[in-house]
PDB file of C-alpha atoms in Angstrom:
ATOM      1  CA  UNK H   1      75.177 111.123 -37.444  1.00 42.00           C
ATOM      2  CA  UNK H   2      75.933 111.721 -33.825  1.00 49.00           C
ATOM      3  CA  UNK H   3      72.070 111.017 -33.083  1.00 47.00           C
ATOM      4  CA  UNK H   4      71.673 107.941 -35.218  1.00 50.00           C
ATOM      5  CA  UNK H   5      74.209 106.862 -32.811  1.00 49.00           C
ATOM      6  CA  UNK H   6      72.552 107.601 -29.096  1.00 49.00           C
ATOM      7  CA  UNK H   7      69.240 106.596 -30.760  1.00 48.00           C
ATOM      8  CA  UNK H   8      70.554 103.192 -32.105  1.00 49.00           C
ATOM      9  CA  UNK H   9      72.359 102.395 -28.223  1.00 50.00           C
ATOM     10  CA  UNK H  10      69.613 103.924 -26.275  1.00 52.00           C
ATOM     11  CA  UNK H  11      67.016 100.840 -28.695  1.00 51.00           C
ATOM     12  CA  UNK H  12      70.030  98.228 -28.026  1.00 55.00           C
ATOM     13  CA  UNK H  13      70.273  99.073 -24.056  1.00 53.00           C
ATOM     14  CA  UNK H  14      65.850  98.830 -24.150  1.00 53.00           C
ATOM     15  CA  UNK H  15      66.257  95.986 -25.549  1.00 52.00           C
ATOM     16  CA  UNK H  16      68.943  94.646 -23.237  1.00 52.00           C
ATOM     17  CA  UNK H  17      67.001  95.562 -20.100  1.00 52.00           C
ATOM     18  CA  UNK H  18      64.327  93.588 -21.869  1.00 52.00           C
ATOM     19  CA  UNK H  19      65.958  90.426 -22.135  1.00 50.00           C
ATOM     20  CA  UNK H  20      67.165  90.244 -19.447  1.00 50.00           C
ATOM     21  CA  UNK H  21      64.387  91.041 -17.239  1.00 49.00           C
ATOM     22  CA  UNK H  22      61.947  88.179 -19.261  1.00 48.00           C
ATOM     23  CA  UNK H  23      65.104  85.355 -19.024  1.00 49.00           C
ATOM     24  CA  UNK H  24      65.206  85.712 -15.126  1.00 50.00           C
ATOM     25  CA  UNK H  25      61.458  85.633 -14.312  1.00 48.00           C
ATOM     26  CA  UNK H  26      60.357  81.479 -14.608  1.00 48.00           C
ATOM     27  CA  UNK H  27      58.074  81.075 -17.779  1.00 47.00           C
ATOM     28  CA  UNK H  28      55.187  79.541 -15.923  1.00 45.00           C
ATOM     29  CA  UNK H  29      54.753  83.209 -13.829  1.00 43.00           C
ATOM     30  CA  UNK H  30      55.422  85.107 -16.838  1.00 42.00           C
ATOM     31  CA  UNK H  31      52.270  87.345 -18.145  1.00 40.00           C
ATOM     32  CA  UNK H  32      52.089  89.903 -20.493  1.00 40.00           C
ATOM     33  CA  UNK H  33      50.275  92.576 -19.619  1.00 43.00           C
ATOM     34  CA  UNK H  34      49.132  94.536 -23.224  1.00 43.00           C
ATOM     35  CA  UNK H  35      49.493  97.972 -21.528  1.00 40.00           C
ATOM     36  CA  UNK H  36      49.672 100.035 -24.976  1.00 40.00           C
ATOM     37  CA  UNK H  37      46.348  98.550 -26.025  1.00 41.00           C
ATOM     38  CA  UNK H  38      44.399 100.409 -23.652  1.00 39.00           C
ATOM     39  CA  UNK H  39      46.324 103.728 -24.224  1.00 41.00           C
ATOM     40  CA  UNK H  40      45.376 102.809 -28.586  1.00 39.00           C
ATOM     41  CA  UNK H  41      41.871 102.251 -27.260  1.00 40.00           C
ATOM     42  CA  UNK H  42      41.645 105.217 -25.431  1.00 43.00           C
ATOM     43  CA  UNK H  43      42.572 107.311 -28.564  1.00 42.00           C
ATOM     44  CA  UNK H  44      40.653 105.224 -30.847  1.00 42.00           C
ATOM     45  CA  UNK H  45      37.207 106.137 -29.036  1.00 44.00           C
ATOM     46  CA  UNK H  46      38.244 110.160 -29.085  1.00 46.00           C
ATOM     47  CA  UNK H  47      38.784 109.795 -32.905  1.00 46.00           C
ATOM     48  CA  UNK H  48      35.678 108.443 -33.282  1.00 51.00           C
ATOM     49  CA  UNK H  49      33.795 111.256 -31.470  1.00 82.00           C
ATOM     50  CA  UNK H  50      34.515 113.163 -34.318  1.00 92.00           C
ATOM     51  CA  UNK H  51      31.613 113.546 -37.156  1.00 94.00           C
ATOM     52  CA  UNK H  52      32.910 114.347 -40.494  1.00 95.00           C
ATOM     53  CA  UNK H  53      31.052 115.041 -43.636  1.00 96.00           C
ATOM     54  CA  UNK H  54      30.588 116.845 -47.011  1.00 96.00           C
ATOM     55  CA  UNK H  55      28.153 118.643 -49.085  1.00 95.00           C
ATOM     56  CA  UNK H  56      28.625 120.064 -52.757  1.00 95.00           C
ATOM     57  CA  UNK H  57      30.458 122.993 -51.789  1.00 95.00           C
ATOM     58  CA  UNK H  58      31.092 122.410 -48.134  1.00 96.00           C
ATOM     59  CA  UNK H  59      32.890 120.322 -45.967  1.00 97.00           C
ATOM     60  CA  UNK H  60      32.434 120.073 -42.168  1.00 97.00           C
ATOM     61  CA  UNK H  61      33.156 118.606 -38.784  1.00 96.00           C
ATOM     62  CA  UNK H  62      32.234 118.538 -35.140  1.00 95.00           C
ATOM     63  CA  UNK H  63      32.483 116.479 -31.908  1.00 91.00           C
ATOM     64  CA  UNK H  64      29.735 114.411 -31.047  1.00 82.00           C
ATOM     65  CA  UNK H  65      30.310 113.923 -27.179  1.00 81.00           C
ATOM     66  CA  UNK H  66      29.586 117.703 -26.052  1.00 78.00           C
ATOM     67  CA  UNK H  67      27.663 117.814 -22.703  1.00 85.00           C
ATOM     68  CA  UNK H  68      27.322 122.097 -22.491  1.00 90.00           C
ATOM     69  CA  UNK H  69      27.696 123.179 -26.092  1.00 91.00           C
ATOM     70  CA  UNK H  70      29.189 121.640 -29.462  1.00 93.00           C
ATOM     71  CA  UNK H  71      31.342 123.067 -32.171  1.00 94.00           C
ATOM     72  CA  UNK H  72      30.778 122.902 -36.064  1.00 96.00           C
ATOM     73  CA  UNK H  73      33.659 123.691 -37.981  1.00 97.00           C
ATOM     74  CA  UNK H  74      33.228 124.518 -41.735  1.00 97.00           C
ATOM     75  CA  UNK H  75      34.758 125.579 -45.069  1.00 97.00           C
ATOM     76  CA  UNK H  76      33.830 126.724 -48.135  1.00 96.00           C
ATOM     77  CA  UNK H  77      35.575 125.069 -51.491  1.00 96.00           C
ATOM     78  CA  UNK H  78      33.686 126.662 -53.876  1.00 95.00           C
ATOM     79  CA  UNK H  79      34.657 130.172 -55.549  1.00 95.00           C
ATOM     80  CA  UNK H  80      31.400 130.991 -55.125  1.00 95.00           C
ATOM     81  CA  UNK H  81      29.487 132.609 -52.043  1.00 95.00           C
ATOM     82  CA  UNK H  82      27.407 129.935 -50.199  1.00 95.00           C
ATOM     83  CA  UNK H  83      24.926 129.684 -47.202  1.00 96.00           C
ATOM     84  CA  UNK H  84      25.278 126.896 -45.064  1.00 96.00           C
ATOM     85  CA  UNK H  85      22.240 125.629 -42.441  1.00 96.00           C
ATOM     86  CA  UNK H  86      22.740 123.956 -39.124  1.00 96.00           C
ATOM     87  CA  UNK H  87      19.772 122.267 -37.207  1.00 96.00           C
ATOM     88  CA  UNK H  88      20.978 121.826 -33.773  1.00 94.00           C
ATOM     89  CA  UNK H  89      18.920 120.340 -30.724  1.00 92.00           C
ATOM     90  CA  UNK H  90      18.438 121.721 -28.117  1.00 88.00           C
ATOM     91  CA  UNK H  91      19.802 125.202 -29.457  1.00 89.00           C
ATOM     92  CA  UNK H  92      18.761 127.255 -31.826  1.00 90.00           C
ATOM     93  CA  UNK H  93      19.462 127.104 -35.420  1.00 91.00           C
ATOM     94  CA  UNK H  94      21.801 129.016 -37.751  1.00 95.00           C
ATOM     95  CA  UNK H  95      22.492 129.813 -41.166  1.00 95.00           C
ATOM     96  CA  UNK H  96      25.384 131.166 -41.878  1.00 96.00           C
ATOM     97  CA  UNK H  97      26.702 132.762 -45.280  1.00 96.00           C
ATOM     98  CA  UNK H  98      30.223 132.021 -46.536  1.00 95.00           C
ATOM     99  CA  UNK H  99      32.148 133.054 -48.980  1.00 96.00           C
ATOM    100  CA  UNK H 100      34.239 131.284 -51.292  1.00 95.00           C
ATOM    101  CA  UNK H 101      37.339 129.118 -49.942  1.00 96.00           C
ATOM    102  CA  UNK H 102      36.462 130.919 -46.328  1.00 96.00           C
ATOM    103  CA  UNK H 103      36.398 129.155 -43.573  1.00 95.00           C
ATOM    104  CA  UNK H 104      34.834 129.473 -39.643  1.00 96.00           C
ATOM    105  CA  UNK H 105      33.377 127.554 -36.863  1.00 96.00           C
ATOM    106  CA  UNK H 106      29.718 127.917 -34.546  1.00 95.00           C
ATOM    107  CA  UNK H 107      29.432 127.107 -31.645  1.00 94.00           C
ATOM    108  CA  UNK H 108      26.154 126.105 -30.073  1.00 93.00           C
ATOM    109  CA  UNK H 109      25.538 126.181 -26.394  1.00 92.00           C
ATOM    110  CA  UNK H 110      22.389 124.614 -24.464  1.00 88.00           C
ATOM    111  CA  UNK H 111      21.706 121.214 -22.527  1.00 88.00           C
ATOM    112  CA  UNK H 112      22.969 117.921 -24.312  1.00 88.00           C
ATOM    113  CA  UNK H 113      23.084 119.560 -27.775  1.00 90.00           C
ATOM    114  CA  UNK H 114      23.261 117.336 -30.590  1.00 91.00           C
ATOM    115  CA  UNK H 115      23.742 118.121 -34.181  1.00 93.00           C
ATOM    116  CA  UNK H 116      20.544 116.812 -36.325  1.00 94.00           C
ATOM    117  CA  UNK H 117      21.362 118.296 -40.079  1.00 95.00           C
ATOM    118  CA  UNK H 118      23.826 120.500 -42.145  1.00 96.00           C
ATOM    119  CA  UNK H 119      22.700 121.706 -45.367  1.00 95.00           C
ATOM    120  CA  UNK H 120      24.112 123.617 -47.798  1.00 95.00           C
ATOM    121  CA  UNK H 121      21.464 126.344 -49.090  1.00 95.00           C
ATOM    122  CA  UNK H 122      21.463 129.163 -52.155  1.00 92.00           C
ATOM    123  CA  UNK H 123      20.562 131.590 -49.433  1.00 91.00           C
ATOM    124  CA  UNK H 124      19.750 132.469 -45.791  1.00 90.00           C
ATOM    125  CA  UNK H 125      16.953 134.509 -44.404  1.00 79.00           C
TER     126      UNK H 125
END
């Protein structure tokens, strides 16, 4: 209850400051400058680094803006043992068996790698 209360007056004295800072400027110098758009932008380009995608049994994700190396994260839903196959330029493929409702990562290191295909496969070798 206590909080409610410092939360509520610390929003009423924002607000306060507010007013009375936009009724003593003159409205033809007034401009808005939309300073949280930039910060939403900012985030909204990270998010959409991020690659995100399924397969029967698998479902994966990795970044899409690595310059030395980039990482695949995956998991297994299945019960069942599966294999799953990443093509990778500029660095060498894997294929890596998982079992069921396991998950791990891979990391791939080499110059501007970029992830080409993940497949899920009945086995590796």
């Amino acid at each position: 209850m206590r909080m409610r209360n410092k939360a509520t007056f610390a929003v009423a004295s924002m607000a306060a400051t507010m007013f009375a800072c936009s009724t003593a400027a003159p409205a033809s110098s007034a401009t808005v400058i939309p300073t949280t758009n930039t910060a939403t932008t900012a985030g909204t380009q990270t998010a959409l680094d991020v690659v995100r995608g399924k397969t029967r049994c698998f479902s994966y994700s990795y970044g899409d803006n690595g310059t030395t190396s980039v990482t695949v994260y995956f998991h297994n839903r299945c019960k069942h043992s599966r294999g799953i196959k990443i093509r990778v330029a500029q660095a060498p493929d894997a294929c890596i068996w998982v079992r069921g409702g396991d998950f791990d990562k891979k990391k791939f290191k080499g110059a501007r790698p970029t992830v080409q295909s993940i497949k899920e496969v009945s086995h590796c070798g």
